[in-house]
Coordinates of N, CA, C and O in Angstrom, one line a residue:
M58 N 24.2 16.1 -3.0 CA 22.8 16.2 -2.5 C 22.9 16.1 -0.9 O 23.7 15.4 -0.4
K59 N 22.0 16.8 -0.3 CA 21.9 16.8 1.2 C 21.6 15.4 1.7 O 20.8 14.7 1.1
N60 N 22.3 15.1 2.7 CA 22.1 13.8 3.4 C 22.5 12.6 2.6 O 22.0 11.5 2.8
I61 N 23.5 12.7 1.7 CA 24.2 11.6 1.1 C 25.6 11.6 1.7 O 26.3 12.6 1.5
F62 N 25.9 10.6 2.4 CA 27.2 10.5 3.1 C 28.1 9.5 2.5 O 27.8 8.3 2.3
H63 N 29.3 9.9 2.2 CA 30.3 9.0 1.6 C 31.1 8.4 2.7 O 31.0 8.8 3.9
T64 N 31.9 7.4 2.4 CA 32.6 6.6 3.4 C 33.5 7.5 4.3 O 33.8 7.2 5.5
T65 N 34.0 8.7 3.8 CA 34.8 9.6 4.6 C 34.0 10.5 5.6 O 34.5 11.2 6.3
E66 N 32.6 10.4 5.5 CA 31.8 11.3 6.2 C 31.0 10.6 7.3 O 30.0 11.1 7.8
W67 N 31.4 9.4 7.7 CA 30.7 8.6 8.7 C 30.5 9.4 10.1 O 29.5 9.2 10.8
Q68 N 31.5 10.1 10.4 CA 31.5 10.9 11.7 C 30.3 11.9 11.7 O 29.6 12.1 12.6
R69 N 30.2 12.6 10.5 CA 29.1 13.6 10.3 C 27.8 12.9 10.4 O 26.8 13.4 11.0
L70 N 27.7 11.7 9.8 CA 26.5 10.9 9.9 C 26.2 10.5 11.3 O 25.0 10.5 11.8
L71 N 27.2 10.0 12.0 CA 27.0 9.6 13.4 C 26.4 10.8 14.2 O 25.5 10.6 15.0
H72 N 26.9 12.0 14.0 CA 26.4 13.1 14.7 C 24.9 13.3 14.4 O 24.1 13.6 15.3
L73 N 24.5 13.2 13.2 CA 23.1 13.3 12.8 C 22.2 12.2 13.4 O 21.2 12.5 14.0
C74 N 22.7 11.0 13.4 CA 22.0 9.9 14.1 C 21.8 10.1 15.6 O 20.7 9.9 16.1
K75 N 22.8 10.6 16.2 CA 22.7 10.9 17.7 C 21.7 12.0 17.9 O 21.0 11.9 18.9
K76 N 21.7 13.0 17.0 CA 20.7 14.1 17.2 C 19.3 13.5 17.1 O 18.4 13.8 17.9
W77 N 19.1 12.6 16.1 CA 17.7 12.1 15.9 C 17.3 11.3 17.2 O 16.2 11.4 17.6
K78 N 18.3 10.5 17.7 CA 18.0 9.6 18.8 C 17.7 10.5 20.1 O 16.8 10.2 20.9
T79 N 18.5 11.5 20.2 CA 18.3 12.5 21.3 C 16.9 13.1 21.3 O 16.2 13.3 22.3
E80 N 16.4 13.3 20.1 CA 15.0 13.8 19.9 C 13.9 12.8 20.0 O 12.8 13.0 19.8
G81 N 14.3 11.5 20.4 CA 13.4 10.4 20.6 C 12.9 9.7 19.3 O 11.9 9.0 19.3
E82 N 13.7 9.9 18.2 CA 13.3 9.3 16.9 C 14.1 8.0 16.7 O 15.3 8.0 16.9
A83 N 13.3 7.0 16.4 CA 14.0 5.7 16.1 C 14.6 5.7 14.8 O 14.0 6.1 13.8
V84 N 15.9 5.2 14.7 CA 16.6 5.2 13.4 C 16.5 3.8 12.9 O 16.9 2.8 13.5
V85 N 16.0 3.7 11.7 CA 15.8 2.4 11.0 C 16.9 2.3 9.9 O 17.2 3.3 9.2
F86 N 17.5 1.2 9.7 CA 18.5 1.0 8.8 C 18.2 -0.2 7.8 O 17.8 -1.3 8.3
T87 N 18.4 0.0 6.6 CA 18.3 -1.1 5.6 C 19.4 -0.8 4.6 O 20.0 0.3 4.5
N88 N 19.8 -1.8 3.8 CA 20.9 -1.6 2.9 C 20.7 -2.5 1.6 O 19.9 -3.4 1.6
G89 N 21.5 -2.1 0.7 CA 21.6 -2.9 -0.6 C 22.3 -2.2 -1.7 O 22.9 -1.1 -1.5
C90 N 22.3 -2.8 -2.8 CA 23.0 -2.2 -4.0 C 22.0 -1.2 -4.7 O 22.5 -0.2 -5.3
F91 N 20.7 -1.5 -4.7 CA 19.7 -0.6 -5.3 C 20.1 -0.2 -6.7 O 20.1 1.0 -7.1
D92 N 20.5 -1.1 -7.5 CA 21.0 -0.9 -8.9 C 19.9 -0.9 -9.9 O 19.6 -1.9 -10.5
G93 N 19.2 0.2 -10.0 CA 18.0 0.3 -10.8 C 16.8 0.2 -9.9 O 16.3 -0.9 -9.7
L94 N 16.4 1.3 -9.3 CA 15.3 1.3 -8.3 C 14.0 0.8 -9.0 O 13.6 1.3 -10.0
H95 N 13.5 -0.3 -8.4 CA 12.3 -0.9 -9.0 C 11.2 -1.1 -7.9 O 11.5 -0.7 -6.8
R96 N 10.1 -1.6 -8.3 CA 9.0 -1.8 -7.4 C 9.3 -2.5 -6.1 O 8.8 -2.1 -5.0
G97 N 10.1 -3.5 -6.2 CA 10.5 -4.2 -5.0 C 11.3 -3.4 -4.0 O 11.1 -3.4 -2.8
H98 N 12.2 -2.6 -4.6 CA 13.0 -1.7 -3.7 C 12.1 -0.6 -3.1 O 12.2 -0.4 -1.9
L99 N 11.2 -0.1 -3.9 CA 10.3 0.9 -3.3 C 9.4 0.4 -2.2 O 9.2 1.0 -1.2
A100 N 8.9 -0.8 -2.4 CA 8.1 -1.5 -1.3 C 9.0 -1.7 -0.1 O 8.5 -1.5 1.0
L101 N 10.2 -2.1 -0.2 CA 11.1 -2.3 0.9 C 11.3 -1.0 1.6 O 11.2 -0.9 2.9
L102 N 11.6 0.1 0.9 CA 11.8 1.4 1.5 C 10.6 1.9 2.2 O 10.7 2.5 3.3
D103 N 9.4 1.7 1.6 CA 8.2 2.1 2.2 C 7.9 1.3 3.6 O 7.6 1.9 4.6
F104 N 8.2 0.0 3.5 CA 8.0 -0.8 4.7 C 9.0 -0.3 5.8 O 8.6 -0.1 7.0
A105 N 10.3 -0.1 5.4 CA 11.3 0.4 6.4 C 10.9 1.7 7.0 O 11.0 1.9 8.2
R106 N 10.4 2.6 6.2 CA 10.0 3.9 6.6 C 8.9 3.9 7.7 O 8.9 4.7 8.6
E107 N 8.0 2.9 7.5 CA 6.9 2.8 8.5 C 7.3 2.3 9.9 O 6.6 2.4 10.8
Q108 N 8.6 1.8 10.0 CA 9.0 1.1 11.2 C 9.6 2.1 12.2 O 9.8 1.7 13.4
G109 N 9.9 3.3 11.8 CA 10.4 4.3 12.7 C 10.3 5.7 12.2 O 9.7 5.9 11.1
E110 N 10.9 6.6 12.9 CA 10.8 8.0 12.5 C 11.9 8.4 11.4 O 11.6 9.3 10.6
R111 N 13.0 7.8 11.4 CA 14.1 8.1 10.5 C 14.6 6.9 9.7 O 14.8 5.9 10.4
L112 N 14.8 7.0 8.4 CA 15.3 5.9 7.7 C 16.6 6.2 7.1 O 16.8 7.2 6.3
L113 N 17.6 5.4 7.4 CA 18.9 5.5 6.8 C 19.2 4.3 5.9 O 19.0 3.2 6.3
V114 N 19.6 4.6 4.7 CA 19.8 3.5 3.7 C 21.3 3.4 3.5 O 22.0 4.3 3.1
G115 N 21.8 2.2 3.8 CA 23.2 1.9 3.5 C 23.3 1.4 2.0 O 22.5 0.6 1.6
L116 N 24.2 2.0 1.3 CA 24.3 1.8 -0.2 C 25.7 1.3 -0.5 O 26.7 1.9 -0.2
N117 N 25.7 0.1 -1.1 CA 27.0 -0.5 -1.5 C 27.6 0.5 -2.5 O 27.0 0.9 -3.5
S118 N 28.9 0.9 -2.3 CA 29.6 1.7 -3.3 C 29.8 1.0 -4.6 O 29.6 -0.2 -4.7
D119 N 30.2 1.7 -5.6 CA 30.4 1.1 -6.9 C 31.4 -0.1 -6.8 O 31.2 -1.1 -7.4
K120 N 32.5 0.2 -6.1 CA 33.5 -0.9 -5.9 C 32.9 -2.1 -5.2 O 33.1 -3.2 -5.6
S121 N 32.1 -1.9 -4.2 CA 31.4 -3.0 -3.5 C 30.5 -3.8 -4.4 O 30.4 -5.0 -4.4
V122 N 29.6 -3.0 -5.2 CA 28.7 -3.7 -6.1 C 29.4 -4.5 -7.1 O 29.1 -5.7 -7.3
H123 N 30.5 -4.0 -7.7 CA 31.2 -4.7 -8.7 C 31.8 -6.0 -8.1 O 31.8 -7.0 -8.7
G124 N 32.3 -5.9 -6.8 CA 32.9 -7.1 -6.2 C 31.8 -8.1 -5.9 O 32.1 -9.3 -6.0
L125 N 30.6 -7.7 -5.6 CA 29.5 -8.6 -5.3 C 28.9 -9.2 -6.5 O 28.5 -10.4 -6.5
K126 N 28.6 -8.3 -7.5 CA 27.8 -8.7 -8.6 C 28.6 -9.0 -9.9 O 28.0 -9.7 -10.8
G127 N 29.8 -8.6 -10.0 CA 30.6 -8.9 -11.1 C 30.6 -7.9 -12.2 O 30.2 -6.8 -12.1
E128 N 31.1 -8.4 -13.4 CA 31.3 -7.6 -14.6 C 30.0 -6.9 -15.0 O 28.9 -7.5 -15.0
G129 N 30.1 -5.6 -15.4 CA 28.9 -4.9 -15.8 C 28.1 -4.3 -14.7 O 27.0 -3.7 -15.0
R130 N 28.4 -4.5 -13.5 CA 27.7 -3.9 -12.4 C 28.6 -3.0 -11.6 O 29.8 -3.3 -11.5
P131 N 28.1 -2.0 -11.1 CA 26.7 -1.5 -11.1 C 26.4 -1.0 -12.5 O 27.2 -0.5 -13.2
V132 N 25.1 -1.0 -12.8 CA 24.6 -0.4 -14.1 C 24.6 1.1 -13.9 O 25.0 1.8 -14.8
Y133 N 24.2 1.5 -12.7 CA 24.1 3.0 -12.4 C 25.1 3.4 -11.4 O 25.4 2.6 -10.5
S134 N 25.7 4.5 -11.5 CA 26.7 5.0 -10.6 C 26.1 5.1 -9.2 O 24.9 5.3 -9.0
G135 N 27.0 5.1 -8.2 CA 26.6 5.3 -6.8 C 25.8 6.6 -6.6 O 24.8 6.6 -5.9
E136 N 26.3 7.7 -7.2 CA 25.6 9.0 -7.1 C 24.2 8.9 -7.6 O 23.3 9.4 -6.9
K137 N 24.0 8.3 -8.7 CA 22.7 8.2 -9.3 C 21.8 7.3 -8.4 O 20.6 7.6 -8.1
R138 N 22.3 6.2 -7.9 CA 21.6 5.3 -7.1 C 21.2 6.0 -5.8 O 20.0 5.9 -5.3
A139 N 22.1 6.8 -5.2 CA 21.8 7.5 -4.0 C 20.8 8.6 -4.2 O 19.8 8.8 -3.4
Q140 N 20.9 9.3 -5.3 CA 19.9 10.4 -5.6 C 18.5 9.8 -5.8 O 17.5 10.3 -5.4
D141 N 18.5 8.6 -6.5 CA 17.2 8.0 -6.7 C 16.5 7.6 -5.4 O 15.3 7.8 -5.2
I142 N 17.3 7.1 -4.5 CA 16.8 6.7 -3.2 C 16.2 7.9 -2.5 O 15.1 7.9 -1.9
M143 N 17.0 9.0 -2.5 CA 16.6 10.2 -1.8 C 15.3 10.8 -2.4 O 14.4 11.2 -1.8
Q144 N 15.3 10.7 -3.8 CA 14.1 11.3 -4.5 C 12.9 10.5 -4.3 O 11.8 10.9 -4.5
S145 N 13.0 9.2 -3.9 CA 11.9 8.4 -3.6 C 11.0 8.9 -2.5 O 9.8 8.6 -2.4
G146 N 11.6 9.7 -1.6 CA 10.9 10.4 -0.5 C 10.8 9.5 0.7 O 10.3 9.9 1.8
F147 N 11.4 8.3 0.7 CA 11.3 7.4 1.9 C 12.5 7.6 2.8 O 12.3 7.5 4.0
A148 N 13.7 7.9 2.3 CA 14.9 7.9 3.1 C 15.2 9.3 3.6 O 15.0 10.3 2.9
D149 N 15.7 9.4 4.8 CA 16.2 10.6 5.4 C 17.7 10.8 5.1 O 18.2 11.9 5.1
A150 N 18.4 9.7 4.8 CA 19.8 9.8 4.5 C 20.2 8.5 3.8 O 19.6 7.4 4.0
V151 N 21.3 8.6 3.0 CA 21.9 7.5 2.4 C 23.4 7.5 2.8 O 24.0 8.6 2.8
V152 N 24.0 6.4 3.1 CA 25.4 6.3 3.4 C 26.0 5.2 2.6 O 25.5 4.1 2.5
F153 N 27.2 5.5 1.9 CA 27.9 4.6 1.1 C 28.8 3.7 2.1 O 29.3 4.2 3.1
F154 N 29.0 2.5 1.7 CA 30.0 1.7 2.3 C 30.7 0.9 1.2 O 30.1 0.5 0.2
D155 N 32.1 0.6 1.4 CA 32.9 0.0 0.4 C 33.0 -1.5 0.6 O 33.3 -2.3 -0.3
E156 N 32.7 -2.0 1.8 CA 32.8 -3.4 2.1 C 31.7 -4.2 1.5 O 30.7 -3.7 1.1
P157 N 31.9 -5.6 1.4 CA 30.8 -6.4 0.9 C 29.5 -6.4 1.8 O 28.4 -6.6 1.3
T158 N 29.7 -6.1 3.1 CA 28.6 -6.1 4.0 C 28.5 -4.8 4.8 O 29.6 -4.1 4.9
P159 N 27.4 -4.4 5.4 CA 27.3 -3.2 6.1 C 27.7 -3.3 7.6 O 27.4 -2.4 8.4
R160 N 28.4 -4.3 8.0 CA 28.7 -4.6 9.4 C 29.3 -3.3 10.0 O 29.0 -2.9 11.1
N161 N 30.3 -2.7 9.4 CA 31.0 -1.6 10.0 C 30.1 -0.4 10.2 O 30.1 0.3 11.2
I162 N 29.3 0.0 9.2 CA 28.4 1.1 9.3 C 27.3 0.8 10.3 O 26.9 1.7 11.1
I163 N 26.8 -0.4 10.4 CA 25.8 -0.7 11.4 C 26.4 -0.6 12.8 O 25.8 0.0 13.7
S164 N 27.7 -1.0 13.0 CA 28.3 -0.9 14.3 C 28.6 0.6 14.6 O 28.5 1.0 15.8
H165 N 28.8 1.4 13.6 CA 29.2 2.8 13.8 C 27.9 3.6 14.2 O 28.0 4.3 15.2
I166 N 26.8 3.4 13.5 CA 25.6 4.3 13.8 C 24.7 3.7 14.8 O 23.8 4.4 15.3
Q167 N 24.7 2.4 15.0 CA 23.9 1.7 16.0 C 22.4 2.0 15.8 O 21.8 2.6 16.6
P168 N 21.8 1.5 14.7 CA 20.4 1.7 14.4 C 19.5 1.0 15.5 O 19.9 0.0 16.1
D169 N 18.3 1.6 15.6 CA 17.4 1.0 16.6 C 16.7 -0.2 15.9 O 16.3 -1.2 16.6
I170 N 16.5 -0.2 14.6 CA 15.8 -1.2 13.9 C 16.6 -1.5 12.6 O 17.0 -0.6 11.9
L171 N 16.7 -2.8 12.3 CA 17.4 -3.3 11.1 C 16.4 -4.0 10.3 O 15.7 -4.9 10.8
I172 N 16.4 -3.7 9.0 CA 15.4 -4.4 8.1 C 16.2 -5.0 6.9 O 17.1 -4.4 6.3
K173 N 15.9 -6.3 6.6 CA 16.4 -7.0 5.4 C 15.2 -7.7 4.7 O 14.2 -8.0 5.4
G174 N 15.5 -8.1 3.5 CA 14.5 -8.8 2.7 C 14.4 -10.3 3.2 O 15.3 -10.8 3.8
S175 N 13.2 -10.9 3.0 CA 13.0 -12.2 3.5 C 13.8 -13.3 2.8 O 13.6 -14.5 3.1
D176 N 14.6 -12.9 1.8 CA 15.5 -13.9 1.2 C 16.7 -14.2 2.2 O 17.5 -15.1 2.0
Y177 N 16.7 -13.4 3.3 CA 17.7 -13.6 4.4 C 16.9 -14.3 5.5 O 15.7 -14.3 5.6
S178 N 17.7 -14.9 6.4 CA 17.1 -15.4 7.7 C 17.7 -14.7 8.8 O 18.7 -14.0 8.6
M179 N 17.1 -14.7 10.0 CA 17.6 -14.0 11.1 C 19.0 -14.3 11.4 O 19.8 -13.4 11.8
D180 N 19.4 -15.5 11.2 CA 20.8 -15.9 11.5 C 21.8 -15.5 10.4 O 23.0 -15.7 10.6
T181 N 21.3 -15.0 9.3 CA 22.3 -14.6 8.2 C 22.3 -13.1 8.0 O 23.0 -12.7 7.1
I182 N 21.5 -12.4 8.7 CA 21.5 -10.9 8.6 C 22.7 -10.3 9.3 O 22.9 -10.4 10.5
V183 N 23.6 -9.7 8.5 CA 24.8 -9.0 9.1 C 24.3 -7.9 10.0 O 23.5 -7.0 9.6
G184 N 24.8 -7.9 11.2 CA 24.5 -6.8 12.1 C 23.3 -7.1 13.0 O 23.1 -6.4 14.0
A185 N 22.6 -8.2 12.8 CA 21.4 -8.5 13.6 C 21.8 -8.7 15.0 O 21.1 -8.2 15.9
D186 N 22.8 -9.5 15.3 CA 23.2 -9.8 16.7 C 23.5 -8.5 17.4 O 23.1 -8.3 18.6
E187 N 24.3 -7.6 16.8 CA 24.7 -6.3 17.4 C 23.4 -5.5 17.7 O 23.3 -4.9 18.8
V188 N 22.5 -5.4 16.8 CA 21.3 -4.6 17.0 C 20.5 -5.2 18.1 O 20.0 -4.4 19.0
K189 N 20.3 -6.5 18.1 CA 19.4 -7.1 19.2 C 20.1 -7.0 20.5 O 19.4 -6.8 21.5
A190 N 21.5 -7.1 20.6 CA 22.2 -7.0 21.8 C 22.0 -5.6 22.5 O 22.0 -5.5 23.7
R191 N 21.7 -4.6 21.7 CA 21.5 -3.2 22.2 C 20.0 -3.0 22.5 O 19.6 -1.9 22.8
G192 N 19.2 -4.0 22.3 CA 17.7 -3.9 22.6 C 16.9 -3.5 21.4 O 15.7 -3.2 21.5
G193 N 17.6 -3.5 20.2 CA 16.9 -3.1 19.0 C 16.1 -4.3 18.4 O 16.2 -5.4 18.9
K194 N 15.5 -4.0 17.2 CA 14.7 -5.0 16.5 C 15.3 -5.3 15.2 O 15.8 -4.4 14.5
V195 N 15.1 -6.5 14.7 CA 15.5 -6.9 13.4 C 14.2 -7.4 12.7 O 13.6 -8.3 13.3
L196 N 13.9 -6.9 11.6 CA 12.6 -7.3 10.9 C 12.9 -7.8 9.5 O 13.9 -7.2 8.8
L197 N 12.1 -8.7 9.0 CA 12.2 -9.2 7.6 C 11.1 -8.6 6.8 O 10.0 -8.6 7.2
F198 N 11.5 -8.1 5.6 CA 10.5 -7.6 4.7 C 10.1 -8.7 3.7 O 11.0 -9.3 3.1
P199 N 8.8 -9.0 3.5 CA 8.4 -10.0 2.6 C 8.7 -9.6 1.2 O 8.1 -8.7 0.7
R200 N 9.7 -10.2 0.5 CA 10.1 -9.8 -0.8 C 9.0 -10.0 -1.8 O 8.1 -10.9 -1.7
I201 N 9.0 -9.2 -2.9 CA 8.0 -9.3 -3.9 C 8.6 -10.1 -5.1 O 9.7 -9.7 -5.6
A202 N 8.0 -11.2 -5.4 CA 8.5 -12.1 -6.4 C 8.6 -11.4 -7.7 O 7.8 -10.6 -8.1
G203 N 9.7 -11.7 -8.4 CA 9.9 -11.1 -9.8 C 10.6 -9.8 -9.8 O 10.8 -9.2 -10.9
Y204 N 11.0 -9.3 -8.6 CA 11.6 -8.0 -8.6 C 13.0 -8.1 -7.9 O 13.1 -7.9 -6.7
S205 N 14.0 -8.4 -8.7 CA 15.4 -8.5 -8.3 C 16.2 -7.8 -9.4 O 16.0 -8.2 -10.6
S206 N 17.0 -6.9 -9.1 CA 17.8 -6.2 -10.1 C 18.6 -7.2 -10.9 O 18.7 -7.2 -12.2
S207 N 19.2 -8.2 -10.3 CA 20.0 -9.2 -11.0 C 19.1 -10.0 -12.0 O 19.5 -10.3 -13.1
D208 N 17.9 -10.4 -11.5 CA 17.0 -11.2 -12.4 C 16.5 -10.3 -13.5 O 16.4 -10.8 -14.7
I209 N 16.2 -9.1 -13.3 CA 15.7 -8.2 -14.3 C 16.8 -8.0 -15.4 O 16.6 -8.0 -16.6
L210 N 18.1 -7.7 -14.9 CA 19.2 -7.5 -15.9 C 19.4 -8.8 -16.7 O 19.7 -8.7 -17.9
S211 N 19.4 -9.9 -16.0 CA 19.6 -11.2 -16.7 C 18.6 -11.4 -17.8 O 18.9 -11.8 -18.9
K212 N 17.3 -11.1 -17.5 CA 16.2 -11.3 -18.4 C 16.4 -10.4 -19.6 O 16.3 -10.8 -20.8
R213 N 16.8 -9.1 -19.3 CA 17.1 -8.2 -20.4 C 18.2 -8.6 -21.3 O 18.2 -8.5 -22.6
R214 N 19.3 -9.2 -20.7 CA 20.4 -9.7 -21.5 C 20.0 -10.8 -22.4 O 20.4 -10.9 -23.6
K215 N 19.2 -11.7 -21.9 CA 18.7 -12.8 -22.7 C 17.8 -12.3 -23.9 O 17.9 -12.8 -25.0
E216 N 16.9 -11.3 -23.6 CA 16.1 -10.8 -24.6 C 16.9 -10.1 -25.7 O 16.6 -10.2 -26.9
N217 N 18.0 -9.4 -25.3 CA 18.8 -8.7 -26.2 C 19.6 -9.7 -27.1 O 19.7 -9.5 -28.3
R218 N 20.1 -10.8 -26.5 CA 20.7 -11.8 -27.3 C 19.8 -12.5 -28.3 O 20.1 -12.7 -29.4
K219 N 18.5 -12.7 -27.8 CA 17.6 -13.3 -28.7 C 17.3 -12.4 -29.9 O 17.2 -12.9 -31.0
Q220 N 17.1 -11.1 -29.6 CA 16.8 -10.2 -30.7 C 18.0 -10.1 -31.7 O 17.8 -10.1 -32.9
K221 N 19.2 -10.2 -31.2 CA 20.4 -10.2 -32.1 C 20.4 -11.4 -32.9 O 20.7 -11.4 -34.1
N222 N 20.1 -12.6 -32.3 CA 20.1 -13.8 -33.0 C 19.0 -13.9 -34.1 O 19.2 -14.4 -35.2
D223 N 17.8 -13.3 -33.7 CA 16.7 -13.2 -34.7 C 17.1 -12.4 -35.9 O 16.7 -12.7 -37.0
K224 N 17.8 -11.3 -35.7 CA 18.2 -10.4 -36.7 C 19.2 -11.2 -37.7 O 19.1 -11.1 -38.9
V225 N 20.2 -11.9 -37.1 CA 21.1 -12.6 -37.8 C 20.4 -13.7 -38.7 O 20.7 -13.9 -39.9
L226 N 19.5 -14.4 -38.1 CA 18.7 -15.5 -38.8 C 17.8 -14.9 -39.9 O 17.6 -15.6 -40.9
S227 N 17.3 -13.7 -39.7 CA 16.4 -13.2 -40.7 C 17.1 -12.6 -41.9 O 16.5 -12.2 -42.9
R228 N 18.5 -12.5 -41.9 CA 19.2 -11.9 -43.0 C 19.4 -12.9 -44.1 O 19.3 -14.0 -44.3

């Protein structure tokens, strides 16, 4: 899909970001696993989109998600997650990264604005110091309670276990 960049395509992405900046467009960056696009994700993407002219979403690769979240994750492949983000209509581009954090891609593309959820603080946002040192802004998005992929999946697992136990008990 157009404007989905894999880890080997960062130079092509850098060229696109430079083009946008040359045209006077502010590049906004946010990132995450986005494993099952839900209302909280969409609200974050909408908020980020409003902060500048171009939105670039850093997406943890399957390897990165598995390392961060553990067994059974990601639920959805990286390609599916990237396509869902692009189809949301908020993002101009998605870029994969293999590391646990987006530090390398942030250093590479040098966004004008960096956005993270309010479950982070300014001193724990990876890349915040670099963005602010270049005169950029770092903003916190007020998270929506009850919308976390990990929490949603955990709740589903508990419900599935309960249903299995109920079936066993009813026999």
